[in-house]
Amino acid sequence: MKLVRYGQPGREKPGIIDADGRIRDLSKVVKDIDGEALSPKGLAKIKKQKVDKLPLVKGDPRLGSCVVQPRNFIAIGLNYSDHAAESGMPIPAEPIIFNKAPSSICGPNDDTMVPKGSTKLDWEIELGIVIGQRARYLSKKDALSVVAGYCAANDVSERAFQIERGGQWTKGKGCETFGPIGPWMVTADEVGNPQKLDMWLDVNGERKQTGNTSTMIFSCAHIVWYCSQFFVLEPGDVIVTGTPPGVGLGIKPTPQFLKPKDVVTLGITGLGEQRQKVVKFKA
């Protein structure tokens, strides 16, 4: 199943994509694409519906984030060896975990807003994992059993904030509009093996990133297991899993960063595509 949220910011409704690629309204089935809907019970309830009998959503509505704002928006750093190399950093012995502010989450096609004081705005295509069950101290063999589904994500980053301002990475990762996820969440049963997905990202129509989740240092199963050893994962939580090479910071000899009017497009096999226009800060 492909689950979506559509409508104006703050007023999104839950939906599902039908066999013809159209949005069907799920408002009478679930209140939102939230932790309750993403639980095994919630997904089973949705799966019982006759999708072609649900109300058809007319027009071309804005898409919100594919899940409602989670409690935890977790990110994994340097999870592709060639990206670590282009960043001038060693391959990590264990997953690098940091947080993106849940308030950074936005729709897949919403504008990316340049934050105040930004000088090095960058892009990162990533696979997102959506948690469907409360999980703590998982075993490795059971790790993927708590995953509701997967989505495309752009881990938008401000490198000066991240690298040059001291402290942890969070300040360069959690700005407003730095977390577009979607266009939809595809349930785990439909995705199958999450380590066989092609991914790409373009800036102004020029290919910058090409990769495949098979080249992750730490697999999705390892990441979910590892995170559960340190904190409780809740239904609806999102984990973005790292990016392949080709980020602006790594371009030689001169790094390339985003500026207003640039357009970023990206996609992952089976998980849809995103499009963001970069705009100046709006008060």
mmCIF file of C-alpha atoms in Angstrom:
data_model
loop_
_atom_site.group_PDB
_atom_site.id
_atom_site.type_symbol
_atom_site.label_atom_id
_atom_site.label_comp_id
_atom_site.label_asym_id
_atom_site.label_seq_id
_atom_site.Cartn_x
_atom_site.Cartn_y
_atom_site.Cartn_z
ATOM 1 C CA MET A 1 0.000 0.000 0.000
ATOM 2 C CA LYS A 2 1.046 3.574 -0.689
ATOM 3 C CA LEU A 3 -0.198 5.908 2.040
ATOM 4 C CA VAL A 4 -0.268 9.688 1.621
ATOM 5 C CA ARG A 5 -1.376 12.847 3.367
ATOM 6 C CA TYR A 6 -2.869 15.598 1.230
ATOM 7 C CA GLY A 7 -4.142 19.126 1.725
ATOM 8 C CA GLN A 8 -2.911 22.453 3.019
ATOM 9 C CA PRO A 9 -0.295 22.579 5.804
ATOM 10 C CA GLY A 10 -1.870 21.731 9.133
ATOM 11 C CA ARG A 11 -5.069 20.469 7.493
ATOM 12 C CA GLU A 12 -3.834 17.350 5.729
ATOM 13 C CA LYS A 13 -6.085 14.324 5.336
ATOM 14 C CA PRO A 14 -5.054 10.662 5.079
ATOM 15 C CA GLY A 15 -5.154 8.967 1.705
ATOM 16 C CA ILE A 16 -4.104 5.903 -0.237
ATOM 17 C CA ILE A 17 -2.896 5.594 -3.832
ATOM 18 C CA ASP A 18 -5.108 3.394 -6.009
ATOM 19 C CA ALA A 19 -4.080 1.121 -8.876
ATOM 20 C CA ASP A 20 -4.304 4.040 -11.328
ATOM 21 C CA GLY A 21 -2.079 6.307 -9.250
ATOM 22 C CA ARG A 22 -4.950 8.440 -7.920
ATOM 23 C CA ILE A 23 -5.505 9.481 -4.322
ATOM 24 C CA ARG A 24 -8.419 7.919 -2.448
ATOM 25 C CA ASP A 25 -9.624 9.471 0.802
ATOM 26 C CA LEU A 26 -9.057 7.454 4.001
ATOM 27 C CA SER A 27 -10.619 9.979 6.399
ATOM 28 C CA LYS A 28 -13.452 7.628 7.373
ATOM 29 C CA VAL A 29 -11.031 4.768 7.975
ATOM 30 C CA VAL A 30 -8.206 6.417 9.980
ATOM 31 C CA LYS A 31 -7.861 9.904 11.422
ATOM 32 C CA ASP A 32 -4.344 10.415 10.012
ATOM 33 C CA ILE A 33 -1.262 8.535 8.877
ATOM 34 C CA ASP A 34 0.038 8.453 12.439
ATOM 35 C CA GLY A 35 1.364 5.915 14.908
ATOM 36 C CA GLU A 36 -2.069 4.349 15.382
ATOM 37 C CA ALA A 37 -2.644 3.912 11.655
ATOM 38 C CA LEU A 38 0.886 2.589 11.136
ATOM 39 C CA SER A 39 0.567 -0.097 13.808
ATOM 40 C CA PRO A 40 -0.078 -3.681 12.646
ATOM 41 C CA LYS A 41 -3.729 -3.275 13.662
ATOM 42 C CA GLY A 42 -4.037 0.033 11.846
ATOM 43 C CA LEU A 43 -2.415 -1.227 8.643
ATOM 44 C CA ALA A 44 -4.614 -4.334 8.716
ATOM 45 C CA LYS A 45 -7.695 -2.110 8.968
ATOM 46 C CA ILE A 46 -6.581 -0.095 5.941
ATOM 47 C CA LYS A 47 -5.687 -3.219 3.980
ATOM 48 C CA LYS A 48 -9.240 -4.546 4.390
ATOM 49 C CA GLN A 49 -10.679 -1.585 2.501
ATOM 50 C CA LYS A 50 -11.774 -1.860 -1.117
ATOM 51 C CA VAL A 51 -9.589 0.955 -2.409
ATOM 52 C CA ASP A 52 -11.599 1.520 -5.590
ATOM 53 C CA LYS A 53 -14.714 2.134 -3.462
ATOM 54 C CA LEU A 54 -13.125 4.867 -1.346
ATOM 55 C CA PRO A 55 -13.876 8.517 -2.273
ATOM 56 C CA LEU A 56 -11.700 9.767 -5.115
ATOM 57 C CA VAL A 57 -9.746 12.943 -4.373
ATOM 58 C CA LYS A 58 -10.215 15.347 -7.251
ATOM 59 C CA GLY A 59 -7.650 17.703 -8.703
ATOM 60 C CA ASP A 60 -3.968 17.814 -7.837
ATOM 61 C CA PRO A 61 -3.772 18.608 -4.122
ATOM 62 C CA ARG A 62 -0.616 19.504 -2.253
ATOM 63 C CA LEU A 63 1.013 16.505 -0.612
ATOM 64 C CA GLY A 64 2.042 16.796 3.002
ATOM 65 C CA SER A 65 4.654 14.654 4.726
ATOM 66 C CA CYS A 66 3.666 11.024 4.224
ATOM 67 C CA VAL A 67 3.389 10.508 7.986
ATOM 68 C CA VAL A 68 2.244 13.006 10.582
ATOM 69 C CA GLN A 69 5.005 14.742 12.551
ATOM 70 C CA PRO A 70 6.690 11.971 14.584
ATOM 71 C CA ARG A 71 7.997 12.042 18.141
ATOM 72 C CA ASN A 72 11.457 11.113 16.884
ATOM 73 C CA PHE A 73 13.060 12.103 13.585
ATOM 74 C CA ILE A 74 16.336 10.204 13.617
ATOM 75 C CA ALA A 75 19.188 10.330 11.114
ATOM 76 C CA ILE A 76 22.224 8.181 10.397
ATOM 77 C CA GLY A 77 25.454 9.879 9.302
ATOM 78 C CA LEU A 78 28.157 8.680 6.914
ATOM 79 C CA ASN A 79 26.390 5.407 6.091
ATOM 80 C CA TYR A 80 27.914 5.065 2.603
ATOM 81 C CA SER A 81 31.691 4.604 2.476
ATOM 82 C CA ASP A 82 32.148 6.707 -0.654
ATOM 83 C CA HIS A 83 30.183 9.568 0.930
ATOM 84 C CA ALA A 84 32.386 9.367 4.029
ATOM 85 C CA ALA A 85 35.421 9.599 1.724
ATOM 86 C CA GLU A 86 34.127 12.654 -0.127
ATOM 87 C CA SER A 87 33.422 14.291 3.235
ATOM 88 C CA GLY A 88 36.976 13.624 4.372
ATOM 89 C CA MET A 89 35.798 11.506 7.316
ATOM 90 C CA PRO A 90 36.671 7.931 8.357
ATOM 91 C CA ILE A 91 34.240 5.072 7.818
ATOM 92 C CA PRO A 92 32.370 4.726 11.123
ATOM 93 C CA ALA A 93 32.806 1.566 13.189
ATOM 94 C CA GLU A 94 29.252 1.959 14.508
ATOM 95 C CA PRO A 95 26.265 3.927 13.168
ATOM 96 C CA ILE A 96 26.456 7.675 13.759
ATOM 97 C CA ILE A 97 23.099 8.772 15.154
ATOM 98 C CA PHE A 98 21.818 12.335 15.328
ATOM 99 C CA ASN A 99 18.418 14.005 15.486
ATOM 100 C CA LYS A 100 16.627 16.182 12.998
ATOM 101 C CA ALA A 101 14.033 18.415 14.618
ATOM 102 C CA PRO A 102 10.521 17.026 13.981
ATOM 103 C CA SER A 103 9.533 20.625 13.153
ATOM 104 C CA SER A 104 11.777 20.401 10.065
ATOM 105 C CA ILE A 105 9.411 17.898 8.449
ATOM 106 C CA CYS A 106 7.458 19.128 5.426
ATOM 107 C CA GLY A 107 5.800 17.906 2.257
ATOM 108 C CA PRO A 108 7.847 16.315 -0.549
ATOM 109 C CA ASN A 109 7.262 19.207 -2.933
ATOM 110 C CA ASP A 110 7.267 22.093 -0.476
ATOM 111 C CA ASP A 111 9.829 24.877 -0.925
ATOM 112 C CA THR A 112 13.174 24.580 0.847
ATOM 113 C CA MET A 113 13.680 27.808 2.757
ATOM 114 C CA VAL A 114 17.195 29.174 3.171
ATOM 115 C CA PRO A 115 17.616 29.767 6.932
ATOM 116 C CA LYS A 116 18.918 33.038 8.335
ATOM 117 C CA GLY A 117 22.719 33.195 8.156
ATOM 118 C CA SER A 118 22.990 30.229 5.785
ATOM 119 C CA THR A 119 25.992 30.090 3.436
ATOM 120 C CA LYS A 120 26.348 26.371 2.640
ATOM 121 C CA LEU A 121 22.958 24.793 1.942
ATOM 122 C CA ASP A 122 23.265 21.202 0.742
ATOM 123 C CA TRP A 123 21.215 18.195 -0.381
ATOM 124 C CA GLU A 124 21.143 14.489 0.592
ATOM 125 C CA ILE A 125 18.867 11.856 -0.961
ATOM 126 C CA GLU A 126 18.053 9.226 1.685
ATOM 127 C CA LEU A 127 15.869 6.212 2.310
ATOM 128 C CA GLY A 128 13.475 6.740 5.214
ATOM 129 C CA ILE A 129 12.344 3.950 7.554
ATOM 130 C CA VAL A 130 8.940 4.367 9.225
ATOM 131 C CA ILE A 131 8.436 2.519 12.503
ATOM 132 C CA GLY A 132 5.121 0.750 13.135
ATOM 133 C CA GLN A 133 5.538 -0.789 16.575
ATOM 134 C CA ARG A 134 7.011 0.280 19.898
ATOM 135 C CA ALA A 135 10.474 -1.254 20.059
ATOM 136 C CA ARG A 136 13.209 -1.514 22.664
ATOM 137 C CA TYR A 137 16.213 -3.849 22.788
ATOM 138 C CA LEU A 138 15.296 -5.662 19.603
ATOM 139 C CA SER A 139 17.163 -8.740 18.444
ATOM 140 C CA LYS A 140 18.857 -8.395 15.077
ATOM 141 C CA LYS A 141 16.663 -11.063 13.513
ATOM 142 C CA ASP A 142 13.463 -9.282 14.546
ATOM 143 C CA ALA A 143 14.511 -5.720 13.710
ATOM 144 C CA LEU A 144 12.578 -5.329 10.450
ATOM 145 C CA SER A 145 9.410 -6.767 11.996
ATOM 146 C CA VAL A 146 8.701 -3.382 13.620
ATOM 147 C CA VAL A 147 8.978 -1.454 10.328
ATOM 148 C CA ALA A 148 5.695 -0.209 8.870
ATOM 149 C CA GLY A 149 7.199 0.987 5.608
ATOM 150 C CA TYR A 150 9.666 3.148 3.738
ATOM 151 C CA CYS A 151 9.743 6.544 2.049
ATOM 152 C CA ALA A 152 12.018 8.896 0.155
ATOM 153 C CA ALA A 153 13.620 11.750 2.081
ATOM 154 C CA ASN A 154 15.917 14.701 1.517
ATOM 155 C CA ASP A 155 18.182 15.292 4.517
ATOM 156 C CA VAL A 156 18.610 18.990 3.726
ATOM 157 C CA SER A 157 21.733 20.259 5.499
ATOM 158 C CA GLU A 158 23.426 23.558 6.260
ATOM 159 C CA ARG A 159 27.128 22.669 6.306
ATOM 160 C CA ALA A 160 28.388 25.827 7.980
ATOM 161 C CA PHE A 161 25.931 25.309 10.832
ATOM 162 C CA GLN A 162 26.748 21.586 10.953
ATOM 163 C CA ILE A 163 30.542 21.679 10.770
ATOM 164 C CA GLU A 164 31.788 25.174 11.595
ATOM 165 C CA ARG A 165 29.559 26.210 14.513
ATOM 166 C CA GLY A 166 30.651 23.639 17.102
ATOM 167 C CA GLY A 167 28.686 21.013 18.965
ATOM 168 C CA GLN A 168 26.702 18.238 17.342
ATOM 169 C CA TRP A 169 25.288 18.057 13.815
ATOM 170 C CA THR A 170 21.714 18.776 14.869
ATOM 171 C CA LYS A 171 21.905 22.547 14.361
ATOM 172 C CA GLY A 172 22.774 22.045 10.676
ATOM 173 C CA LYS A 173 20.069 19.453 10.097
ATOM 174 C CA GLY A 174 16.906 20.625 11.840
ATOM 175 C CA CYS A 175 16.029 23.976 10.275
ATOM 176 C CA GLU A 176 12.536 24.681 8.994
ATOM 177 C CA THR A 177 11.751 22.753 5.757
ATOM 178 C CA PHE A 178 14.899 20.580 6.128
ATOM 179 C CA GLY A 179 12.883 17.337 6.277
ATOM 180 C CA PRO A 180 10.755 16.672 3.188
ATOM 181 C CA ILE A 181 9.470 13.071 3.326
ATOM 182 C CA GLY A 182 7.267 11.294 0.822
ATOM 183 C CA PRO A 183 5.416 11.584 -1.533
ATOM 184 C CA TRP A 184 4.044 8.452 0.052
ATOM 185 C CA MET A 185 4.993 5.744 2.507
ATOM 186 C CA VAL A 186 5.085 2.306 0.938
ATOM 187 C CA THR A 187 4.324 -0.533 3.325
ATOM 188 C CA ALA A 188 7.149 -2.948 4.070
ATOM 189 C CA ASP A 189 5.403 -5.920 2.470
ATOM 190 C CA GLU A 190 5.257 -4.082 -0.845
ATOM 191 C CA VAL A 191 8.883 -2.885 -0.736
ATOM 192 C CA GLY A 192 10.360 -6.281 0.080
ATOM 193 C CA ASN A 193 14.144 -6.067 0.461
ATOM 194 C CA PRO A 194 15.017 -2.445 1.298
ATOM 195 C CA GLN A 195 18.664 -3.043 0.356
ATOM 196 C CA LYS A 196 17.984 -3.185 -3.388
ATOM 197 C CA LEU A 197 16.631 0.295 -4.116
ATOM 198 C CA ASP A 198 18.086 2.693 -6.682
ATOM 199 C CA MET A 199 18.213 6.358 -5.685
ATOM 200 C CA TRP A 200 19.025 9.600 -7.491
ATOM 201 C CA LEU A 201 19.051 13.368 -7.025
ATOM 202 C CA ASP A 202 19.311 16.249 -9.532
ATOM 203 C CA VAL A 203 19.936 19.948 -9.029
ATOM 204 C CA ASN A 204 18.521 22.133 -11.808
ATOM 205 C CA GLY A 205 18.230 19.050 -14.004
ATOM 206 C CA GLU A 206 21.868 17.976 -13.526
ATOM 207 C CA ARG A 207 22.474 14.598 -11.941
ATOM 208 C CA LYS A 208 24.367 14.943 -8.659
ATOM 209 C CA GLN A 209 23.712 11.703 -6.801
ATOM 210 C CA THR A 210 23.246 8.150 -8.039
ATOM 211 C CA GLY A 211 23.271 5.264 -5.636
ATOM 212 C CA ASN A 212 21.714 2.071 -4.375
ATOM 213 C CA THR A 213 20.822 1.064 -0.853
ATOM 214 C CA SER A 214 22.855 -2.133 -1.339
ATOM 215 C CA THR A 215 25.996 -0.076 -0.668
ATOM 216 C CA MET A 216 24.975 1.055 2.827
ATOM 217 C CA ILE A 217 27.616 0.354 5.471
ATOM 218 C CA PHE A 218 24.883 -0.493 7.993
ATOM 219 C CA SER A 219 21.689 -2.074 6.641
ATOM 220 C CA CYS A 220 18.172 -0.993 7.555
ATOM 221 C CA ALA A 221 17.852 -4.012 9.852
ATOM 222 C CA HIS A 222 21.109 -3.151 11.615
ATOM 223 C CA ILE A 223 20.089 0.496 12.024
ATOM 224 C CA VAL A 224 16.705 -0.313 13.563
ATOM 225 C CA TRP A 225 18.260 -2.907 15.877
ATOM 226 C CA TYR A 226 21.068 -0.527 16.859
ATOM 227 C CA CYS A 227 18.798 2.428 17.585
ATOM 228 C CA SER A 228 16.598 0.240 19.797
ATOM 229 C CA GLN A 229 19.565 -0.486 22.047
ATOM 230 C CA PHE A 230 19.777 3.183 23.044
ATOM 231 C CA PHE A 231 16.220 4.554 23.021
ATOM 232 C CA VAL A 232 12.636 3.446 22.548
ATOM 233 C CA LEU A 233 11.288 3.587 19.014
ATOM 234 C CA GLU A 234 7.625 4.568 18.788
ATOM 235 C CA PRO A 235 5.047 3.964 16.015
ATOM 236 C CA GLY A 236 5.322 6.768 13.484
ATOM 237 C CA ASP A 237 9.000 7.505 14.173
ATOM 238 C CA VAL A 238 11.116 8.113 11.084
ATOM 239 C CA ILE A 239 14.766 7.149 10.578
ATOM 240 C CA VAL A 240 16.639 8.496 7.543
ATOM 241 C CA THR A 241 19.506 6.188 6.724
ATOM 242 C CA GLY A 242 22.348 8.139 5.118
ATOM 243 C CA THR A 243 23.215 9.349 1.648
ATOM 244 C CA PRO A 244 25.349 8.105 -1.263
ATOM 245 C CA PRO A 245 28.127 10.315 -2.704
ATOM 246 C CA GLY A 246 27.465 13.453 -4.703
ATOM 247 C CA VAL A 247 26.552 16.037 -2.082
ATOM 248 C CA GLY A 248 27.501 19.648 -2.701
ATOM 249 C CA LEU A 249 30.118 19.628 0.057
ATOM 250 C CA GLY A 250 32.045 16.883 -1.731
ATOM 251 C CA ILE A 251 32.244 18.459 -5.175
ATOM 252 C CA LYS A 252 35.863 19.043 -6.232
ATOM 253 C CA PRO A 253 37.695 21.339 -6.592
ATOM 254 C CA THR A 254 34.993 23.771 -5.444
ATOM 255 C CA PRO A 255 32.013 22.672 -3.340
ATOM 256 C CA GLN A 256 28.607 23.621 -4.726
ATOM 257 C CA PHE A 257 25.772 24.802 -2.520
ATOM 258 C CA LEU A 258 22.127 25.644 -3.105
ATOM 259 C CA LYS A 259 20.845 29.163 -3.673
ATOM 260 C CA PRO A 260 17.386 30.694 -4.139
ATOM 261 C CA LYS A 261 15.623 29.608 -7.359
ATOM 262 C CA ASP A 262 17.529 26.301 -7.542
ATOM 263 C CA VAL A 263 15.331 23.227 -7.983
ATOM 264 C CA VAL A 264 16.119 19.869 -6.398
ATOM 265 C CA THR A 265 14.435 16.699 -7.679
ATOM 266 C CA LEU A 266 14.994 13.218 -6.304
ATOM 267 C CA GLY A 267 13.542 9.747 -6.178
ATOM 268 C CA ILE A 268 13.883 6.155 -5.023
ATOM 269 C CA THR A 269 12.696 3.049 -6.878
ATOM 270 C CA GLY A 270 9.062 2.379 -5.995
ATOM 271 C CA LEU A 271 8.932 5.169 -3.406
ATOM 272 C CA GLY A 272 8.148 8.087 -5.707
ATOM 273 C CA GLU A 273 9.770 11.426 -6.437
ATOM 274 C CA GLN A 274 10.150 14.820 -4.767
ATOM 275 C CA ARG A 275 10.664 18.344 -6.082
ATOM 276 C CA GLN A 276 11.757 21.329 -3.998
ATOM 277 C CA LYS A 277 12.385 24.911 -5.065
ATOM 278 C CA VAL A 278 14.882 26.813 -2.937
ATOM 279 C CA VAL A 279 13.513 30.136 -1.689
ATOM 280 C CA LYS A 280 14.696 32.981 0.526
ATOM 281 C CA PHE A 281 13.809 32.981 4.197
ATOM 282 C CA LYS A 282 10.188 33.908 4.844
ATOM 283 C CA ALA A 283 9.327 35.458 8.212
#
